[in-house]
Amino acid sequence: MKKILPLIFTALAVIFAGCAKEHHEAVIVAGSTSVQPYAEVLAEAFAHIRPDILVDIQGGGSSAGIMAVDTSVADIGMSSRLLKDSEKWMWHVEFARDGLAIILHPDNPVENFTIEQLRGIYAAEITNWKDLGGKDARIHVITREEGSGTRAAFEELVMDGKFITPRAIVQASNGAVRQLVSNDKNSIGFISLGLVDRTVKAASLGGVAASRENITDESYSLYRPFLFITNGAPEGDAKIFIDFALSPEGQRILSLEGLVEGMNP
């Protein structure tokens, strides 16, 4: 009996460990670093409602998130760009819209751009602020990295097939872009509208301010979708979390964070 009891306890420990792992297995949400902070806010609120469901939010970029879903590494992908034709077979939902803000240092006297001027700046065809009504100083161009949904949206909405200058300073997150612009009076960058704070200012586009109201009525043209993506129709805990994001409460939370209601809720 003394020899059997340790075996029984060992077997029970394995069974309970397996049950605990299954019970606490997290929903993996990975992808866009633009979507990530908003998904984290949703996950925090969701934890109060469903503490039995763990949601693990990870970054990596839109393309990485889509690939993670495709390869079943993640349960839910996050994208801040539209899906490419080769990706549209995956289930996806636009749970919010985000404005793309053109940010400057608060002391920069320039307040407004046209799309053509922005394209010229990022293609290095316009290199001095004096050509835009500003000071006689070289424009320091800051961009996001390749694979970033923010960059993909900017290229699609602004660049019209032209390439962003290789001399641009590349940053791996919206927060890093904002930090650089806030410390450099001659810089320009683009970030999620919801992340604009007092350290930078958002320029107008064609005389239209970057605001939630102007994104809602589409008078401000620089906005992109925030998508949740799954490999097939969402099921189980992943579906419960997505349903929460699309619910009135989830949409209220996202609105308070500066996002605009998506087309699908």
Coordinates of C-alpha atoms in Angstrom, one line a residue:
M1 CA 0.0 0.0 0.0
K2 CA 2.9 2.4 0.8
K3 CA 4.3 1.8 -2.7
I4 CA 0.9 2.4 -4.3
L5 CA 0.0 5.6 -2.5
P6 CA 2.8 7.7 -4.0
L7 CA 1.8 6.5 -7.5
I8 CA -1.8 7.5 -6.8
F9 CA -0.8 10.9 -5.6
T10 CA 1.5 11.4 -8.6
A11 CA -1.3 10.5 -11.0
L12 CA -3.7 12.8 -9.3
A13 CA -1.2 15.6 -9.3
V14 CA -0.8 15.2 -13.1
I15 CA -4.5 15.1 -13.6
F16 CA -5.1 18.3 -11.5
A17 CA -2.2 20.0 -13.2
G18 CA -3.7 19.2 -16.6
C19 CA -7.1 20.5 -15.5
A20 CA -5.6 23.7 -14.1
K21 CA -3.7 24.3 -17.3
E22 CA -6.9 23.7 -19.4
H23 CA -8.9 26.0 -17.1
H24 CA -6.4 28.8 -17.1
E25 CA -5.3 28.5 -20.7
A26 CA -5.2 32.1 -22.0
V27 CA -6.7 33.5 -25.2
I28 CA -3.7 34.7 -27.1
V29 CA -4.3 38.0 -28.9
A30 CA -1.3 39.2 -31.0
G31 CA -0.5 41.7 -33.7
S32 CA -0.7 45.5 -34.3
T33 CA 1.2 47.6 -31.7
S34 CA -1.4 50.3 -32.6
V35 CA -4.3 48.1 -31.5
Q36 CA -2.4 46.6 -28.6
P37 CA -2.9 49.4 -26.0
Y38 CA -6.7 49.5 -26.7
A39 CA -6.9 45.7 -26.6
E40 CA -5.1 45.8 -23.2
V41 CA -7.7 48.2 -21.9
L42 CA -10.5 45.9 -23.1
A43 CA -8.8 42.9 -21.6
E44 CA -8.5 44.7 -18.2
A45 CA -12.3 45.5 -18.2
F46 CA -13.1 42.0 -19.5
A47 CA -11.2 40.5 -16.6
H48 CA -13.7 42.0 -14.1
I49 CA -16.6 40.5 -16.0
R50 CA -15.1 37.1 -16.8
P51 CA -12.2 36.5 -14.4
D52 CA -12.3 32.8 -15.4
I53 CA -11.1 33.7 -19.0
L54 CA -7.5 34.8 -19.3
V55 CA -6.6 37.1 -22.2
D56 CA -3.0 37.6 -23.1
I57 CA -2.3 40.6 -25.3
Q58 CA 0.9 40.6 -27.3
G59 CA 2.4 43.0 -30.0
G60 CA 4.5 42.2 -33.0
G61 CA 2.8 44.2 -35.8
S62 CA -0.2 43.7 -38.0
S63 CA 1.5 41.3 -40.5
A64 CA 2.9 39.2 -37.6
G65 CA -0.5 39.0 -35.9
I66 CA -2.2 37.8 -39.1
M67 CA 0.5 35.2 -39.6
A68 CA 0.2 34.1 -36.0
V69 CA -3.5 33.4 -36.6
D70 CA -2.9 31.7 -39.9
T71 CA -0.4 29.4 -38.2
S72 CA -2.6 28.9 -35.1
V73 CA 0.0 30.5 -32.8
A74 CA -2.5 33.1 -31.7
D75 CA -6.3 32.8 -31.2
I76 CA -7.0 36.3 -32.3
G77 CA -5.0 38.6 -34.6
M78 CA -5.0 42.4 -34.4
S79 CA -4.5 44.5 -37.5
S80 CA -4.5 48.2 -38.1
R81 CA -4.7 47.8 -41.8
L82 CA -7.2 46.2 -44.3
L83 CA -6.5 42.6 -45.2
K84 CA -4.8 41.9 -48.4
D85 CA -6.6 39.8 -51.0
S86 CA -4.5 36.8 -50.0
E87 CA -5.6 37.2 -46.4
K88 CA -9.3 37.9 -46.8
W89 CA -10.3 34.2 -46.4
M90 CA -9.8 34.7 -42.6
W91 CA -12.7 35.8 -40.5
H92 CA -12.4 39.4 -39.4
V93 CA -14.4 42.3 -37.9
E94 CA -13.8 46.0 -37.7
F95 CA -14.4 46.7 -34.0
A96 CA -13.2 50.4 -34.2
R97 CA -11.7 53.1 -36.4
D98 CA -8.6 55.1 -35.6
G99 CA -7.6 58.4 -37.0
L100 CA -4.0 58.7 -38.3
A101 CA -2.7 62.0 -36.8
I102 CA 0.1 63.9 -38.4
I103 CA 2.0 65.2 -35.4
L104 CA 4.4 68.1 -34.9
H105 CA 6.3 69.7 -32.0
P106 CA 3.9 72.1 -30.3
D107 CA 6.3 75.0 -31.1
N108 CA 6.2 74.3 -34.8
P109 CA 4.2 77.2 -36.5
V110 CA 2.9 74.9 -39.3
E111 CA -0.7 73.9 -38.6
N112 CA -2.1 72.4 -41.8
F113 CA -1.0 70.2 -44.8
T114 CA -2.4 69.0 -48.0
I115 CA -2.1 65.3 -49.0
E116 CA 0.3 66.4 -51.7
Q117 CA 2.5 68.2 -49.2
L118 CA 2.6 65.2 -46.9
R119 CA 3.6 63.0 -49.8
G120 CA 6.3 65.4 -50.8
I121 CA 7.7 65.5 -47.3
Y122 CA 7.8 61.7 -46.9
A123 CA 9.2 61.2 -50.4
A124 CA 12.0 63.8 -49.6
E125 CA 10.8 66.2 -52.3
I126 CA 10.1 68.8 -49.6
T127 CA 12.9 69.0 -47.1
N128 CA 12.7 72.4 -45.5
W129 CA 10.0 73.9 -43.2
K130 CA 10.3 77.3 -44.9
D131 CA 8.6 75.8 -48.0
L132 CA 5.5 75.1 -45.9
G133 CA 5.4 78.5 -44.1
G134 CA 7.6 77.4 -41.2
K135 CA 11.1 78.2 -40.1
D136 CA 14.3 77.8 -42.3
A137 CA 15.1 74.3 -40.9
R138 CA 15.5 70.8 -42.3
I139 CA 12.5 68.6 -41.9
H140 CA 13.3 65.5 -39.8
V141 CA 11.0 62.7 -41.1
I142 CA 10.0 60.0 -38.7
T143 CA 8.1 56.9 -39.8
R144 CA 7.1 53.4 -38.6
E145 CA 8.8 50.2 -39.5
E146 CA 8.0 47.9 -42.5
G147 CA 5.2 45.6 -41.5
S148 CA 3.5 48.1 -39.2
G149 CA -0.2 48.6 -39.8
T150 CA 0.3 52.3 -39.1
R151 CA 2.9 52.6 -41.9
A152 CA 0.8 50.5 -44.3
A153 CA -2.2 52.8 -43.7
F154 CA -0.1 55.9 -44.2
E155 CA 1.4 54.5 -47.4
E156 CA -2.0 53.6 -48.7
L157 CA -3.7 56.9 -47.8
V158 CA -0.9 59.3 -48.5
M159 CA 2.0 58.0 -50.6
D160 CA 0.0 57.0 -53.7
G161 CA 2.7 54.5 -54.8
K162 CA 5.7 56.7 -53.9
F163 CA 8.3 55.3 -51.4
I164 CA 9.0 56.8 -48.0
T165 CA 12.5 58.2 -48.1
P166 CA 15.2 55.8 -46.8
R167 CA 16.6 58.8 -44.8
A168 CA 13.5 58.7 -42.5
I169 CA 14.1 57.8 -38.9
V170 CA 12.3 54.5 -38.3
Q171 CA 10.6 53.7 -35.0
A172 CA 8.9 50.5 -33.8
S173 CA 5.9 52.0 -32.0
N174 CA 3.6 54.9 -32.0
G175 CA 4.9 55.8 -28.6
A176 CA 8.4 56.0 -29.8
V177 CA 7.4 58.3 -32.7
R178 CA 5.5 60.6 -30.3
Q179 CA 8.5 60.7 -28.0
L180 CA 10.9 61.7 -30.8
V181 CA 8.6 64.4 -32.2
S182 CA 8.0 65.8 -28.7
N183 CA 11.8 66.3 -28.3
D184 CA 12.5 67.7 -31.8
K185 CA 11.0 71.0 -33.0
N186 CA 11.9 70.2 -36.7
S187 CA 10.3 66.7 -36.8
I188 CA 7.2 65.2 -38.3
G189 CA 5.6 61.9 -37.6
F190 CA 2.3 60.0 -37.8
I191 CA 0.6 58.1 -35.0
S192 CA -2.8 56.9 -33.8
L193 CA -5.1 59.8 -33.1
G194 CA -6.0 58.3 -29.7
L195 CA -2.3 58.6 -28.6
V196 CA -2.0 62.3 -29.3
D197 CA -1.3 64.1 -26.0
R198 CA 0.0 67.5 -24.8
T199 CA 3.5 66.7 -25.8
V200 CA 2.7 67.0 -29.5
K201 CA 0.1 68.6 -31.7
A202 CA -2.0 67.1 -34.5
A203 CA -2.0 69.1 -37.8
S204 CA -5.1 69.6 -39.8
L205 CA -5.5 68.1 -43.3
G206 CA -6.9 70.4 -46.0
G207 CA -8.2 72.6 -43.2
V208 CA -10.0 69.8 -41.5
A209 CA -9.0 69.0 -37.9
A210 CA -8.0 65.5 -36.8
S211 CA -10.9 64.7 -34.5
R212 CA -13.3 61.8 -33.7
E213 CA -16.2 63.8 -35.1
N214 CA -14.5 64.4 -38.4
I215 CA -13.5 60.8 -38.7
T216 CA -17.1 59.7 -38.0
D217 CA -18.4 61.9 -40.8
E218 CA -15.4 61.0 -43.0
S219 CA -14.4 64.7 -43.6
Y220 CA -11.0 63.9 -42.2
S221 CA -9.6 61.3 -44.6
L222 CA -6.7 59.8 -42.7
Y223 CA -8.3 56.9 -40.8
R224 CA -7.8 53.1 -40.7
P225 CA -9.7 50.1 -39.4
F226 CA -8.9 48.2 -36.3
L227 CA -9.6 44.6 -36.9
F228 CA -9.8 41.4 -34.9
I229 CA -9.0 38.3 -37.0
T230 CA -9.5 34.6 -36.4
N231 CA -8.8 31.4 -38.3
G232 CA -12.4 30.6 -39.1
A233 CA -15.5 32.0 -37.3
P234 CA -14.5 32.7 -33.6
E235 CA -15.4 30.1 -31.0
G236 CA -15.3 29.6 -27.3
D237 CA -13.4 32.1 -25.1
A238 CA -12.1 34.0 -28.2
K239 CA -15.6 34.6 -29.4
I240 CA -16.7 35.8 -25.9
F241 CA -13.9 38.3 -25.8
I242 CA -14.6 39.6 -29.3
D243 CA -18.3 39.8 -28.5
F244 CA -17.4 42.0 -25.5
A245 CA -15.3 44.3 -27.7
L246 CA -18.3 44.7 -30.0
S247 CA -20.8 45.2 -27.1
P248 CA -22.1 48.6 -26.1
E249 CA -19.9 48.4 -23.0
G250 CA -16.8 47.5 -25.1
Q251 CA -17.6 50.3 -27.6
R252 CA -18.0 52.8 -24.7
I253 CA -14.6 51.9 -23.4
L254 CA -13.0 52.3 -26.8
S255 CA -14.8 55.6 -27.3
L256 CA -13.4 56.9 -24.0
E257 CA -9.9 55.9 -25.3
G258 CA -10.4 58.1 -28.3
L259 CA -11.4 55.6 -31.0
V260 CA -14.4 55.8 -33.3
E261 CA -17.1 53.1 -33.5
G262 CA -16.3 50.5 -36.2
M263 CA -18.6 49.6 -39.1
N264 CA -19.5 46.2 -37.8
P265 CA -20.8 46.4 -34.2

